[in-house]
Amino acid sequence: MTFFLQMLITGVVVGSIYSLVALGFVLIYKASDALNFANGEFVLIGSYICLTLVAVYKIPFLIAFVLTLVFNALLGMAVEKVVLRPLTNAPVISVIMATIGLASLLGGIVHMIWGHQTKSFPPIFSSELIRIGDIIISPIYMWSFIIVMILLAIFTLFFKFSKMGLAMRAVADDQMAALSMGISVKSVYAITWGIAALVAAVGGILLGNINGVDASMTVIGLTVLPVVILGGLDSIPGAIVGGFIIGILQSLSVGYLQPIIGGGIKEVIPFIVVIIILMIKPYGLFGKGGIERV
Amino acid sequence: MKNPFVMECGNYKTSYSKDMELFRVRRVKIRMLIIVILLFLFPLFASNYVIGLATLCAIAVIGAIGLNILTGFTGQISVGVGAFLAVGGYTSAIFTTTYGLSFWISLPLAGLITAIIGGMFGIPSLRLKGLYLAIATLAAQVIILWIISSWSVTGGGAGMVLERPAIGGFSFYDQNSYYYLCLIVAVFTTIYALNLFRTRTGRAFLAVRDRDVAAQIMGINLFSYKVMSFAISSFIVGIAGALLAHYTMIVTVELYSIQVSIQYLAMILIGGLGSVFGAILGAVFITLLPVGLGYMVEYLTIFIPDAHSLLSSFREVVFGLVIILFLIFEPGGLVHIWNNIKNYFRLWPFSTKE
């Protein structure tokens, strides 16, 4: 039972970070009908920038954290302006390929600057383990979970009550109608990409603190794709629920299936689940299916 | 003087079958024959290294045409080509090495088995579209590679070693003969693909791509044509995979990563979606791109001594940049550039800029 709970809690924590990164995907999809395959690179860049600020320039962690968020948000907006803006109304495959090309481009630049070695964050959170009964939680895990929960709450409120959040929802719903109500769709797109990149940076910094920073972090971009699809591409609650489901499933499969089947199950299980779910619900658990007319 | 590029004057078509001919003008037919003959003669003058590159190009052409049938002509996005290449390669490896079958039997078998697996992963395509389908094929890639790497028959992570094929006493061991083998398969694939889109099936594929709901209303059975498109495309990709495996003479999971799938997608996008000729151009372009970059870095080392250490990152950057620039500035791909040049000369000297 202790083992199960331990695995469950690990899954919940990892899942919360998945939810956060998945949120970035969903935001971009809702606003501009594109799936950002370069999200993994945004995560990577965020963690490298923060690491450099903390380790090389000796800036206090909180300030470095904020600076990284600002940088990533600007990067996201720049990417939208340079790469995605000219592709408005292009077919799906062009947009997919453009973000894949972007991933390759950003990945190459990151390798040029920071090389391929794994680097680790200087300890920021205390390393004293927290014990609840027989279950052990590392403080990094707990803090990650708390930060993610706060962020998710902020975003929920942002979409419900702020003017920009409303504008974004309007654009996602119907671009034409939003335009005619005086909403600048262009600036909404730019801000959406900015927020998505910012959210990815938070995920990157948290993951970097847990596992260390290296190029393999971009894998999260691929791992999170099933999360997004599972919840439904256009559903924010879907991204959050999907993140937890995939995180818990991965953790449990590492605990119970890996000894039987062997390594690698962690990367595959999300995709198997997604294929099964898509067969039953083609638009994910919470996604909305469109009506097609000739 | 007669303009050598002008060719349409005086060609009258008197029947439907003439209008649907593969080569509508006799000169095009002759030109194609000359190009093919040149391709066959060129190993006589080239070094082994160049022939090796040409072989890789020929294999890439086969795979790219296969993918273009699915993605370019039928509109079903597939991010899982790498895995289907792997299925082809491993099937041939298992049949020739483990069961001692002849290459000439295992090659079509590799195609068939890839077609069956591809068709299976094509079944969801009836309900999934666009991004959801892309992720489903990505799932195929991850799942297939995982099965290969954890199954004992495939040698797991260590991979398998293969032989070059032989017929009678003659072995295709040296570069030249293997190049000819790949070239012949590539030529046949091209002819097959060109002909496919003059048939009922091919036209149904196009209809599915353009508007699948409308196609269904017109009586096209979406399910069977979509699965058929997956199967045909996977068959060709499987053949390419088997040829590649016998060329490299080793198969490991790393050879078929997601990067390979992305490269094949880049080939058909940069070449031109929905064009057989475009797939050929794109395949050659993407195959030769790293080689060209290698030479460039060689040159750069004169100025930057440690340029070599940056080569792999540099490749990634240029690859990404090429894709983005093509998508923004020439979405029609290389084949569109080629047609523009041709049209310019067709009207020359009357064509002017502006």
PDB file of C-alpha atoms in Angstrom, chain A residues 32 53 90 99 113 141 183 252:
ATOM      1  CA  SER A  32      -4.565  29.593 -33.696  1.00  0.00           C
ATOM      2  CA  LEU A  53      21.370  33.247 -14.646  1.00  0.00           C
ATOM      3  CA  ALA A  90      -1.941  27.348 -44.410  1.00  0.00           C
ATOM      4  CA  THR A  99       6.851  24.028 -35.720  1.00  0.00           C
ATOM      5  CA  ILE A 113      25.423  27.642 -26.950  1.00  0.00           C
ATOM      6  CA  TYR A 141       8.339  17.686  -5.643  1.00  0.00           C
ATOM      7  CA  ILE A 183     -10.612  42.558 -30.706  1.00  0.00           C
ATOM      8  CA  LEU A 252       2.322   3.213 -11.776  1.00  0.00           C
TER       9      LEU A 252
END
